[in-house]
Amino acid sequence: MKNNILTLFSAGENVMTTEGSVNVYTENTSSDSLSLDMKTYYSDFLIDNAEPSLVHAQFGQKRPIPQNGGKTVEFRRYSALPKASAPLVEGVTPAGTSMEMSTVRASVYQYGAYIELSDMLLMTAIDNNVVEATKLLGSQAGRTIDSVIRDVIISSGTNVQYGEGSVNSRLELVGGQTSGNHYLTVDCIRRAARALKSKNVEKINGSYVAIIHPDVAYDLMNDPEWEKPKSYCDPADLYNGEIGKIGGVRFVESTEAKIIEADKLVSQTKSKYLTIASYATAESDAQITTGAGVGTKFALTIKDTLSNDDAMRLVGKSLQLYNEAESTVETVKVAGVDTENGFIYLEEAPVSAYVSGDKAYAANAGCLGRDVYCTLVIGANAYGVIDIIGGGLEHIVKQLGSAGTGDPINQRATIGWKAAISACVLAQEALVRIETASSFESGSN
């Protein structure tokens, strides 16, 4: 038997795959020479390898990719009927009730990637490169599609719960301290489930679903109130990534759960905050040497050494200042910097006074630059997604020489995928985003 992809696509030959052997019936080696059965096989194989990563996608209201319908897809939602609280009058037919339907349209975008295989690789490799490449591309496609859907949900969702509700913003979330940390707990989950129940949000197969990152799953299982969930359904009914159930919420674990990573302020180190040495309470007479600052210049002196590149990135950005003695946080904007003297100039005077040891950090994540983890607790029809099985994901093979004069001596073949993706939030009340810190940081072991 000939080796691998594309050079072996001749009538009646067998292709060895991880699933066994499959007959290939083709007439030539053009770009369209794969038989319909073979195209279907590899398309299914691509989807099979993509589906384990489609954690967010599996809970969306699915719509097929529109055929000849432009670049938009329409999702529909029917509103709950009001109570029929008025008693019937004998002999009088009451007025009928109309269904109220709302539609949400979302734009469709394409994503894709491919692997190029050389003729030498195809002639000399032992493994079946069609199968191996499709396996890798399937995983890539699944993770790409799922992260695109996730980001739409995160950016569009308006119901946010910070920890157990003890703080009012992402910037106040604490992690990695000896006490007072805002980690994911059983109470966090119960509060989110209560919010869904209070809005009469329909459940998904009898339960709400929480999509959680492994880091926060670890924190949740360390909660004294957590009890190891018992088996509660047939394994065939488990969702992709499902790990358990508690409080009427089924938990699905995914490394694609959203992490809002704090910006690093010093590129040469892993530090996500700067340490304050002192603060000039009066207007500073020093001149800004880097950055075009405007307005009154109030100066923070910092202990850290900033390169010119790091300093320039700070200009015009917002910082969080943390007063350790009072445990307060406030946002300031950087007008300019003086790297020689270690000054950061602020556009306006901060409310608090700052002393040596207080911190300044990026204003995009948790307290002291802690990463923020997003746990989604969802009910039925919270959002809509494109159905990849309905045409949203395509497997594409271009054989040796299929590029014509672009590949005159048959040296290059490609295997790729292309996906049409669309997602949108349909019911804000059916979606709660819990933001917490974690005992871990993203990228840590």
XYZ file of N, CA and C in Angstrom, residues 338-429:
276
model
N 8.749 60.028 34.502
C 10.149 60.456 34.527
C 10.944 59.229 34.961
N 11.495 58.497 33.992
C 12.172 57.239 34.310
C 13.451 57.456 35.107
N 14.119 58.575 34.900
C 15.375 58.833 35.596
C 15.160 58.960 37.102
N 14.078 59.632 37.489
C 13.802 59.848 38.905
C 12.749 58.909 39.477
N 12.187 58.021 38.626
C 11.204 57.066 39.120
C 9.856 57.681 39.423
N 9.466 58.732 38.699
C 8.189 59.391 38.939
C 7.134 58.893 37.953
N 5.905 58.721 38.451
C 4.734 58.554 37.603
C 3.837 59.748 37.888
N 3.543 60.535 36.857
C 2.727 61.733 37.032
C 1.267 61.427 36.727
N 0.397 61.878 37.596
C -1.032 61.627 37.468
C -1.753 62.881 37.005
N -2.826 62.710 36.267
C -3.568 63.860 35.770
C -4.315 64.583 36.880
N -4.757 63.840 37.893
C -5.469 64.437 39.014
C -4.965 63.829 40.316
N -5.119 64.584 41.398
C -4.672 64.097 42.702
C -5.559 62.952 43.172
N -4.988 61.845 43.627
C -5.808 60.767 44.190
C -6.451 61.202 45.512
N -7.510 60.498 45.891
C -8.238 60.836 47.116
C -7.410 60.502 48.351
N -6.777 59.334 48.354
C -6.012 58.883 49.520
C -4.553 59.309 49.421
N -3.891 59.288 50.571
C -2.439 59.480 50.610
C -1.787 58.099 50.531
N -0.651 58.035 49.841
C 0.010 56.749 49.654
C 1.420 56.795 50.214
N 1.798 55.681 50.859
C 3.093 55.591 51.529
C 3.878 54.422 50.951
N 5.087 54.305 51.410
C 5.959 53.235 50.939
C 5.312 51.867 51.186
N 5.298 51.054 50.140
C 4.721 49.717 50.247
C 3.358 49.590 49.614
N 2.645 50.710 49.419
C 1.373 50.654 48.703
C 1.633 50.288 47.240
N 0.591 49.907 46.528
C 0.777 49.324 45.195
C -0.009 50.083 44.131
N 0.525 50.001 42.890
C -0.167 50.488 41.702
C -0.201 49.336 40.694
N -1.374 49.121 40.081
C -1.495 47.993 39.152
C -2.498 48.326 38.059
N -2.520 47.516 37.020
C -3.366 47.776 35.852
C -4.838 47.708 36.233
N -5.614 48.593 35.633
C -7.038 48.693 35.972
C -7.893 47.856 35.041
N -7.531 46.582 34.848
C -8.338 45.747 33.958
C -8.708 44.405 34.571
N -8.215 44.116 35.789
C -8.503 42.810 36.384
C -8.740 42.972 37.885
N -8.268 42.001 38.686
C -8.543 42.012 40.111
C -7.576 42.857 40.913
N -7.800 42.874 42.231
C -6.966 43.650 43.138
C -5.517 43.173 43.088
N -4.588 44.117 43.079
C -3.150 43.842 42.986
C -2.798 43.060 41.721
N -3.565 43.303 40.665
C -3.250 42.654 39.399
C -3.566 41.181 39.358
N -4.529 40.758 40.169
C -4.898 39.340 40.193
C -5.775 39.010 38.988
N -5.518 37.855 38.369
C -6.356 37.413 37.261
C -7.779 37.156 37.751
N -8.751 37.409 36.881
C -10.162 37.209 37.212
C -10.711 36.081 36.342
N -11.362 35.128 36.983
C -11.943 33.971 36.295
C -13.453 34.151 36.170
N -13.984 33.826 34.990
C -15.415 33.968 34.731
C -16.068 32.588 34.709
N -17.054 32.396 35.568
C -17.861 31.177 35.589
C -19.251 31.526 35.095
N -19.698 30.882 34.032
C -21.012 31.149 33.459
C -22.026 30.155 34.000
N -23.117 30.666 34.568
C -24.230 29.832 35.007
C -25.399 30.163 34.088
N -25.884 29.172 33.367
C -26.821 29.441 32.278
C -28.066 28.571 32.362
N -29.154 29.122 31.818
C -30.377 28.381 31.619
C -30.614 28.160 30.141
N -31.780 27.599 29.818
C -32.092 27.264 28.425
C -32.245 28.527 27.584
N -31.756 28.435 26.352
C -31.913 29.507 25.353
C -31.338 30.844 25.818
N -30.268 30.790 26.578
C -29.615 32.029 27.014
C -28.932 32.717 25.837
N -28.412 31.928 24.889
C -27.711 32.495 23.743
C -27.876 31.581 22.540
N -27.548 32.108 21.378
C -27.661 31.346 20.146
C -26.317 31.186 19.464
N -26.150 30.072 18.757
C -24.899 29.785 18.058
C -25.200 29.125 16.713
N -24.227 29.175 15.825
C -24.309 28.452 14.557
C -24.122 26.960 14.826
N -24.909 26.135 14.174
C -24.788 24.683 14.277
C -23.709 24.208 13.300
N -22.590 23.720 13.826
C -21.504 23.322 12.921
C -21.873 22.106 12.098
N -22.737 21.241 12.642
C -23.145 20.072 11.876
C -24.081 20.488 10.755
N -24.732 21.631 10.912
C -25.628 22.130 9.882
C -24.921 22.956 8.826
N -23.627 22.782 8.680
C -22.898 23.454 7.609
C -21.904 24.487 8.077
N -21.762 24.646 9.397
C -20.876 25.682 9.902
C -19.399 25.346 9.855
N -19.041 24.043 9.733
C -17.639 23.635 9.748
C -17.360 22.766 8.534
N -16.314 23.114 7.805
C -15.998 22.432 6.543
C -14.568 21.917 6.556
N -14.396 20.678 6.084
C -13.074 20.062 5.930
C -12.647 20.199 4.478
N -11.440 20.700 4.230
C -11.012 21.026 2.870
C -9.662 20.357 2.596
N -9.594 19.573 1.530
C -8.356 18.917 1.105
C -7.987 19.399 -0.289
N -6.748 19.858 -0.458
C -6.205 20.221 -1.759
C -5.018 19.303 -2.029
N -5.118 18.531 -3.092
C -4.112 17.506 -3.336
C -2.890 18.042 -4.074
N -1.862 17.221 -4.130
C -0.638 17.580 -4.845
C -0.971 17.985 -6.276
N -0.516 19.167 -6.674
C -0.740 19.622 -8.033
C -2.068 20.286 -8.271
N -2.943 20.335 -7.255
C -4.271 20.919 -7.468
C -4.203 22.422 -7.691
N -3.066 23.043 -7.345
C -2.913 24.487 -7.560
C -2.526 24.815 -8.996
N -2.436 23.797 -9.853
C -2.099 24.038 -11.261
C -0.690 24.581 -11.408
N -0.540 25.701 -12.120
C 0.784 26.276 -12.324
C 1.376 26.829 -11.032
N 0.529 26.995 -9.995
C 1.051 27.427 -8.696
C 1.816 26.313 -7.998
N 1.620 25.068 -8.429
C 2.351 23.922 -7.904
C 2.725 23.034 -9.100
N 3.647 23.523 -9.948
C 3.871 22.900 -11.261
C 4.419 21.493 -11.199
N 5.142 21.144 -10.138
C 5.697 19.785 -10.093
C 5.174 19.012 -8.885
N 3.934 19.313 -8.495
C 3.231 18.528 -7.477
C 4.025 18.356 -6.179
N 4.351 19.484 -5.566
C 5.160 19.441 -4.339
C 4.368 19.720 -3.064
N 3.179 20.293 -3.177
C 2.465 20.754 -1.984
C 1.020 20.287 -1.993
N 0.598 19.769 -0.851
C -0.802 19.454 -0.595
C -1.204 20.166 0.693
N -2.479 20.438 0.846
C -2.941 21.094 2.069
C -4.207 20.413 2.589
N -4.352 20.466 3.895
C -5.575 20.018 4.570
C -5.987 21.144 5.495
N -7.225 21.558 5.444
C -7.636 22.688 6.263
C -9.077 22.600 6.718
N -9.480 23.642 7.441
C -10.872 23.763 7.883
C -11.312 25.210 7.743
N -12.590 25.375 7.580
C -13.179 26.703 7.513
C -14.510 26.641 8.251
N -14.768 27.649 9.074
C -16.005 27.642 9.856
C -16.683 28.993 9.773
N -17.995 28.960 9.633
C -18.811 30.161 9.745
C -19.342 30.206 11.170
N -19.065 31.295 11.882
C -19.392 31.379 13.308
C -20.246 32.608 13.575
N -21.256 32.410 14.376
C -22.072 33.523 14.841
C -22.620 33.161 16.212
N -22.724 34.131 17.087
C -23.286 33.911 18.425
C -23.865 35.216 18.936
N -24.865 35.117 19.781
C -25.448 36.309 20.393
C -26.214 35.910 21.642
N -26.287 36.807 22.597
C -27.082 36.586 23.804
C -28.541 36.842 23.465
N -29.414 35.896 23.837
C -30.837 36.003 23.542
C -31.646 36.446 24.750
N -31.240 36.028 25.937
C -32.000 36.339 27.153
C -31.030 36.647 28.282
N -30.865 37.914 28.599
C -29.923 38.302 29.646
C -30.265 37.654 30.984
N -31.564 37.503 31.266
C -31.958 36.952 32.565
C -31.604 35.471 32.713
